Coordinates of C-alpha atoms and ligand atoms in Angstrom, one line a residue:
M111 CA 285.3 14.1 0.9
P112 CA 283.4 17.3 1.8
P113 CA 284.4 18.8 5.2
P114 CA 282.0 17.9 8.1
K115 CA 279.0 20.2 8.3
K116 CA 279.0 22.5 11.3
L117 CA 276.9 21.4 14.2
K118 CA 275.3 24.8 15.0
E119 CA 272.9 25.5 17.9
G120 CA 269.4 24.1 17.2
R121 CA 270.5 21.5 14.6
I122 CA 268.9 18.1 15.0
F123 CA 270.8 15.0 14.2
Q124 CA 271.0 11.3 15.1
T125 CA 273.8 9.8 17.2
V126 CA 274.7 6.8 19.4
F127 CA 275.9 7.5 22.9
Y128 CA 278.2 5.5 25.1
T129 CA 278.9 5.8 28.8
N130 CA 281.4 8.6 29.4
T131 CA 284.4 7.1 31.2
D132 CA 285.7 10.5 32.4
K133 CA 284.3 10.3 35.9
K134 CA 285.0 14.0 36.6
S135 CA 282.7 15.0 33.7
P136 CA 279.2 16.2 34.6
Y137 CA 277.9 14.4 31.5
R138 CA 277.2 10.7 31.8
F139 CA 277.1 10.1 28.0
K140 CA 279.3 10.9 25.1
A141 CA 279.1 10.3 21.3
K142 CA 281.4 10.9 18.4
R143 CA 279.3 10.4 15.2
V144 CA 276.6 12.3 13.3
V145 CA 275.0 9.1 12.2
D146 CA 272.4 10.5 9.7
Q147 CA 275.3 12.2 7.8
D148 CA 277.7 9.3 8.3
E149 CA 280.4 11.6 9.5
R150 CA 282.5 12.2 12.6
A151 CA 281.5 15.1 14.8
P152 CA 284.0 18.0 14.8
K153 CA 284.0 17.8 18.7
V154 CA 282.9 15.3 21.2
I155 CA 279.1 15.3 21.8
L156 CA 278.0 15.3 25.4
C157 CA 274.7 14.8 27.2
D158 CA 273.5 13.9 30.7
D159 CA 269.9 12.9 30.0
P160 CA 269.0 9.8 32.1
R161 CA 266.7 8.5 29.3
I162 CA 269.6 7.8 27.1
Q163 CA 270.2 4.1 26.4
P164 CA 273.9 3.5 25.5
G165 CA 274.4 1.9 22.2
E166 CA 270.9 2.9 20.9
L167 CA 270.4 5.3 18.0
C168 CA 268.7 8.5 19.2
K169 CA 267.7 11.9 18.1
V170 CA 269.4 15.0 19.7
R171 CA 269.4 18.8 19.3
V172 CA 272.5 21.0 19.7
K173 CA 272.2 23.1 22.8
T174 CA 275.6 24.8 22.9
V175 CA 278.9 24.5 21.1
T176 CA 281.9 25.2 23.4
K177 CA 285.1 26.2 21.7
P178 CA 288.5 24.8 22.9
R179 CA 290.0 27.1 25.5
Q180 CA 293.6 27.0 26.9
K181 CA 293.9 23.3 27.9
A182 CA 290.2 22.5 27.9
R183 CA 288.9 20.7 24.8
G184 CA 285.8 21.9 23.0
Y185 CA 282.6 20.0 23.0
I186 CA 279.0 20.0 21.8
E187 CA 276.3 19.8 24.4
V188 CA 273.1 18.3 23.1
E189 CA 269.5 17.9 24.3
F190 CA 268.1 14.3 24.0
L191 CA 264.9 14.3 21.9
G192 CA 264.1 10.5 21.9
Q193 CA 265.1 7.2 20.6
V194 CA 265.0 6.6 16.9
A195 CA 264.5 2.9 16.9
F196 CA 261.2 2.3 18.6
K197 CA 261.7 -0.8 20.6
I198 CA 260.0 -2.0 23.7
D199 CA 262.5 -3.9 25.9
A200 CA 262.2 -7.7 25.8
S201 CA 261.0 -7.9 29.4
F202 CA 257.6 -7.0 28.1
Y203 CA 255.8 -8.9 25.3
V204 CA 253.9 -6.9 22.7
D205 CA 252.5 -8.3 19.5
P206 CA 254.9 -7.1 16.7
V207 CA 252.1 -5.7 14.6
L208 CA 250.6 -4.0 17.6
E209 CA 254.0 -2.5 18.4
K210 CA 254.1 -0.9 14.9
K211 CA 250.6 0.3 15.2
L212 CA 251.2 1.9 18.5
Q213 CA 254.3 3.8 17.3
A214 CA 252.4 5.0 14.2
L215 CA 249.4 6.2 16.3
L216 CA 251.7 8.0 18.7
D217 CA 253.8 9.5 15.9
A218 CA 250.6 10.9 14.5
G219 CA 249.7 12.4 17.8
M220 CA 246.6 10.2 18.3
N221 CA 245.1 9.4 21.7
I222 CA 245.1 5.7 22.5
L223 CA 242.6 3.7 24.5
L224 CA 244.0 0.4 25.9
D225 CA 241.1 -2.0 26.6
G226 CA 241.8 -5.3 28.2
P227 CA 241.2 -7.6 31.1
Q228 CA 243.0 -7.2 34.4
G229 CA 246.7 -7.9 34.4
S230 CA 247.0 -7.9 30.6
G231 CA 249.8 -5.3 30.8
K232 CA 248.0 -2.0 30.0
T233 CA 249.7 0.0 32.8
V234 CA 253.1 -1.5 32.2
L235 CA 252.8 -1.1 28.4
S236 CA 252.1 2.7 28.8
E237 CA 255.3 3.1 30.8
K238 CA 257.3 1.1 28.3
L239 CA 255.9 3.2 25.4
A240 CA 257.0 6.4 27.1
Q241 CA 260.5 4.9 27.7
A242 CA 260.8 3.7 24.0
L243 CA 259.8 7.1 22.7
G244 CA 262.0 9.0 25.1
M245 CA 258.9 10.8 26.6
E246 CA 258.3 12.0 30.1
Y247 CA 255.8 9.6 31.7
V248 CA 252.9 11.0 33.8
Y249 CA 250.7 8.6 35.6
F250 CA 247.2 9.7 36.6
N251 CA 244.6 7.4 38.2
C252 CA 241.1 8.5 37.2
S253 CA 239.4 6.6 40.0
S254 CA 240.2 9.5 42.3
V255 CA 238.3 11.9 39.9
Y256 CA 234.9 13.0 41.2
E257 CA 234.4 16.4 39.6
P258 CA 235.3 17.4 36.0
T259 CA 237.9 19.8 37.4
D260 CA 239.6 17.1 39.4
F261 CA 241.8 16.2 36.4
L262 CA 243.7 19.4 36.8
A263 CA 243.3 20.5 40.4
T264 CA 241.6 19.5 43.6
F265 CA 240.0 22.0 46.0
Q266 CA 241.4 21.4 49.5
V267 CA 240.6 22.7 52.9
K268 CA 243.6 23.2 55.1
E269 CA 244.7 24.7 58.3
S270 CA 247.0 27.7 57.9
E271 CA 250.1 28.5 59.9
H272 CA 247.9 30.7 62.2
H273 CA 245.4 27.9 62.6
N274 CA 242.8 29.4 60.3
V275 CA 240.8 27.4 57.9
V276 CA 242.0 28.2 54.3
T277 CA 241.1 26.7 51.0
E278 CA 243.3 26.2 48.0
W279 CA 243.5 24.5 44.6
V280 CA 246.2 21.9 44.5
S281 CA 247.5 21.1 41.0
T282 CA 247.4 17.5 39.9
D283 CA 250.3 15.8 38.1
V284 CA 248.4 16.3 34.9
L285 CA 248.3 20.1 35.3
R286 CA 252.0 20.1 36.3
A287 CA 252.8 18.1 33.2
L288 CA 250.8 20.5 30.9
E289 CA 252.6 23.5 32.5
A290 CA 256.0 21.7 32.1
A291 CA 255.1 20.9 28.4
H292 CA 254.5 24.6 27.7
A293 CA 257.8 25.6 29.4
N294 CA 259.8 22.8 27.7
P295 CA 258.6 22.5 24.1
G296 CA 261.6 20.3 23.3
R297 CA 260.4 17.6 25.7
R298 CA 257.5 15.3 25.1
Y299 CA 255.0 14.1 27.7
L300 CA 252.9 11.0 27.7
V301 CA 250.0 11.3 30.2
F302 CA 248.5 7.9 31.1
L303 CA 244.9 8.0 32.4
D304 CA 244.6 4.8 34.2
E305 CA 241.2 3.3 35.2
F306 CA 239.6 5.7 32.8
N307 CA 236.1 4.1 33.3
R308 CA 236.3 4.2 37.0
C309 CA 235.3 7.8 37.4
R310 CA 231.8 9.2 37.0
E311 CA 230.8 9.8 33.4
I312 CA 230.0 13.5 34.1
A313 CA 233.4 14.0 35.6
R314 CA 235.0 12.4 32.6
N315 CA 233.4 15.1 30.4
G316 CA 236.0 17.5 32.0
I317 CA 238.8 16.0 29.9
M318 CA 236.9 15.5 26.6
P319 CA 237.9 18.9 25.1
A320 CA 241.5 18.0 25.8
L321 CA 241.2 14.9 23.7
D322 CA 239.7 16.3 20.5
A323 CA 240.6 19.1 18.1
T324 CA 239.7 21.7 20.8
R325 CA 242.8 20.7 22.8
R326 CA 242.0 22.9 25.7
M327 CA 240.9 22.2 29.3
Y328 CA 239.3 24.4 31.9
N329 CA 241.9 25.2 34.6
P330 CA 240.2 25.8 37.9
R331 CA 243.3 27.4 39.3
T332 CA 243.2 30.3 36.8
G333 CA 239.5 30.3 35.9
S334 CA 240.4 30.1 32.2
T335 CA 241.4 27.3 29.8
I336 CA 244.8 25.9 29.3
A337 CA 245.9 24.7 25.8
I338 CA 247.2 21.2 25.4
P339 CA 250.5 21.6 23.6
D340 CA 251.5 19.2 20.8
N341 CA 254.2 17.7 22.9
V342 CA 251.5 16.1 25.1
L343 CA 250.0 12.7 24.2
W344 CA 247.3 10.8 26.0
I345 CA 246.9 7.1 26.6
A346 CA 243.9 5.8 28.6
A347 CA 243.1 2.4 30.0
I348 CA 239.9 0.6 30.8
N349 CA 238.6 -2.8 31.9
N350 CA 235.5 -3.3 29.7
G351 CA 233.1 -6.0 30.6
A352 CA 230.1 -7.0 32.7
Q353 CA 232.3 -8.7 35.2
F354 CA 233.9 -5.4 36.3
T355 CA 232.0 -3.6 39.1
G356 CA 232.8 0.0 39.9
T357 CA 233.2 0.8 36.3
T358 CA 231.0 3.2 34.2
T359 CA 230.4 3.0 30.5
V360 CA 232.5 5.2 28.3
D361 CA 230.0 6.6 25.9
P362 CA 230.5 6.4 22.1
A363 CA 231.4 10.1 21.8
Q364 CA 234.1 9.7 24.5
L365 CA 235.4 6.5 22.9
D366 CA 235.5 8.2 19.5
R367 CA 238.3 10.4 20.7
F368 CA 240.6 7.5 21.0
A369 CA 242.2 4.9 18.7
P370 CA 241.1 1.7 20.5
V371 CA 243.6 -1.0 21.1
K372 CA 242.6 -4.4 22.5
M373 CA 245.0 -6.0 24.9
R374 CA 245.3 -9.7 25.3
Y375 CA 247.3 -11.9 27.6
P376 CA 250.7 -12.8 26.1
P377 CA 250.9 -16.1 24.1
E378 CA 251.9 -19.1 26.2
K379 CA 255.5 -19.2 24.9
E380 CA 256.1 -15.5 25.7
E381 CA 254.6 -15.7 29.2
I382 CA 256.9 -18.7 29.9
R383 CA 259.9 -16.7 28.6
I384 CA 259.0 -13.6 30.6
L385 CA 258.5 -15.5 33.8
A386 CA 261.7 -17.6 33.3
E387 CA 263.6 -14.3 32.9
R388 CA 262.1 -12.8 36.0
Y389 CA 262.4 -15.9 38.2
P390 CA 265.6 -17.7 37.1
N391 CA 265.7 -20.0 40.1
V392 CA 262.2 -21.5 39.4
P393 CA 262.6 -24.7 37.3
Q394 CA 261.4 -24.1 33.7
A395 CA 259.2 -27.2 33.9
Q396 CA 257.2 -25.7 36.8
I397 CA 256.9 -22.4 34.9
R398 CA 255.5 -24.3 31.9
R399 CA 252.9 -26.0 34.1
I400 CA 251.9 -22.7 35.7
V401 CA 251.3 -21.0 32.4
K402 CA 249.6 -24.1 31.0
A403 CA 247.1 -24.0 33.9
A404 CA 246.6 -20.2 33.5
N405 CA 245.8 -20.6 29.8
A406 CA 243.5 -23.5 30.3
I407 CA 241.5 -21.2 32.6
R408 CA 241.6 -18.2 30.3
T409 CA 240.5 -20.2 27.3
D410 CA 237.9 -22.5 29.0
E411 CA 234.6 -22.1 27.0
N412 CA 232.4 -22.7 30.0
L413 CA 234.3 -20.7 32.6
R414 CA 234.6 -17.5 30.5
V415 CA 236.9 -15.8 33.0
D416 CA 240.1 -13.9 32.9
L417 CA 243.3 -14.6 34.8
S418 CA 245.8 -11.9 35.3
V419 CA 249.5 -12.4 34.5
R420 CA 249.9 -11.2 38.1
A421 CA 248.5 -14.6 39.2
S422 CA 251.1 -16.6 37.3
E423 CA 253.8 -14.2 38.6
E424 CA 252.6 -14.7 42.1
V425 CA 253.1 -18.5 41.9
C426 CA 256.6 -18.0 40.5
L427 CA 257.4 -15.6 43.2
L428 CA 256.3 -18.0 45.9
L429 CA 258.2 -20.9 44.2
S430 CA 261.3 -18.8 44.1
H431 CA 261.1 -18.3 47.9
P432 CA 263.5 -20.4 50.0
N433 CA 260.4 -21.7 51.9
F434 CA 259.4 -23.7 48.9
A435 CA 262.9 -24.9 47.8
E436 CA 262.7 -28.0 50.0
Y437 CA 258.9 -28.5 50.0
D438 CA 257.8 -32.1 50.7
G439 CA 256.4 -33.2 47.4
D440 CA 255.1 -30.9 44.6
P441 CA 254.1 -27.5 46.0
L442 CA 252.3 -26.4 42.8
P443 CA 248.8 -27.8 43.4
D444 CA 248.6 -26.0 46.8
L445 CA 250.0 -22.8 45.3
L446 CA 247.5 -22.9 42.5
K447 CA 244.6 -23.4 44.9
T448 CA 245.5 -20.1 46.6
S449 CA 247.0 -18.0 43.8
F450 CA 244.6 -19.0 41.1
C451 CA 241.4 -20.4 42.6
A452 CA 241.2 -17.9 45.4
R453 CA 240.8 -15.1 42.8
F454 CA 237.3 -16.4 42.1
L455 CA 234.1 -16.7 44.1
G456 CA 233.7 -19.8 46.3
D457 CA 236.4 -22.3 47.2
W458 CA 238.5 -24.8 45.3
D459 CA 236.9 -27.7 47.0
Q460 CA 233.3 -26.5 46.3
P461 CA 232.7 -27.9 42.8
A462 CA 229.6 -25.7 42.1
T463 CA 231.5 -22.4 42.6
D464 CA 233.7 -20.5 40.2
A465 CA 236.8 -21.4 42.3
G466 CA 235.8 -25.0 42.2
L467 CA 235.3 -25.0 38.4
V468 CA 238.7 -23.3 38.1
W469 CA 240.3 -26.0 40.2
Q470 CA 238.7 -28.7 38.0
C471 CA 240.1 -26.9 34.9
I472 CA 243.6 -26.8 36.5
S473 CA 243.3 -30.5 37.4
R474 CA 242.4 -31.5 33.9
A475 CA 245.1 -29.3 32.3
L476 CA 247.9 -30.6 34.6
E477 CA 246.5 -34.1 34.9
L478 CA 246.6 -33.9 38.7
Ligands
LIG172 N1 252.6 -8.7 27.8 C1 253.2 -8.8 28.9 N2 254.5 -8.9 29.0 C2 255.2 -8.9 30.2 N3 254.6 -8.8 31.4 C3 253.2 -8.6 31.4 C4 252.5 -8.6 30.2 N4 251.2 -8.5 30.5 C5 251.1 -8.4 31.8 N5 252.4 -8.5 32.4 C6 252.7 -8.4 33.8 O1 251.5 -8.5 34.5 C7 251.5 -7.6 35.6 C8 250.3 -6.7 35.5 O2 250.4 -5.8 34.5 P1 249.6 -4.4 34.4 O3 249.6 -3.8 35.8 O4 250.2 -3.6 33.4 O5 248.2 -4.9 34.0 P2 246.9 -4.0 33.7 O6 246.4 -4.5 32.4 O7 247.2 -2.6 33.8 O8 245.9 -4.5 34.8 P3 244.6 -3.8 35.5 O9 243.5 -3.8 34.5 O10 244.3 -4.7 36.7 O11 245.1 -2.4 35.9 C9 252.8 -6.8 35.6 O12 253.7 -7.4 36.5 C10 253.3 -7.0 34.1 O13 254.7 -7.0 34.1
LIG173 MG1 246.5 -1.2 35.2

């Protein structure tokens, strides 16, 4: 067998970490194998990156190789580059084909636009994607953007130490992430632009050149443009539809800069599984009824409304509370009147209102 290849500084390889049982060590994780070469590493591999998931195959780069000295053993310190197997943890449901598509798009450096109704998992999915890809996650809510420059910095008027009025540009998390990405080319950053269609269209134009081949943005702090390095990826989320007030249309030129991904509520079976995992003390039969009612509302041809997963979670949360453990009779109808019907206009006992129609739909589905 050929001797093991030297792990020199800068070499990238795959390995699997385990928790380091040496409590005195400053490194939380250790590994022994160079998996892509199927060989044992000449020295122990150490890393302290909190994104490491023990037992999962990941990609690393050699930072330093420390030789054995006196009684101290040698070791290889590595930098964590990301997980190899792209896997979103089971606490979140994502359609298997969509999961593959998302990975392929992000691998290719494409921007993604998540479009879906309220509570369909857009925000949580973006976080899970960053986690699965070993990327730093940067959350930015576009509803606070008023001027095109607000994406990178906001102009603030403050009182100085000597009680004078002073003005200054304050960097946003996006600008800080871009600067960090320039300073740390080995790290990858996923910027999530939440509520992308809740800022003025004219303000949104400020970020357009960052999303196309120009990959530059005007930085008001320096008065010049800042390049968007390759280690920065963008995901935006919108609620598209006439029922959403406070939103503005994203014009075709803006939309064209993204790969669009439609989000849907999880299938009934998956929503039951997720809720059962999150609320183990709620009887499964009740969870099945909650999700059945939720889906009856979502799919009703005449109602044509959406119902967030937050609503079914809310009912589970209430049912798991000790107050409802010894409820006289079945608490579900009362909880659905508040957690489901109250999300719509009108009241559950007013049959001509949306809330009333939702209640009728629930009653039919659960045979109340
Ligand atoms: N596919 C899913 N798997 C697991 N949980 C989900 C899924 N979809 C939604 N949820 C749950 O629903 C809740 C709302 O999700 P999230 O905030 O990501 O929705 P959203 O689409 O961003 O909503 P909004 O448009 O209102 O911002 C979270 O608690 C999330 O865990
Ligand atoms: Mg959201």
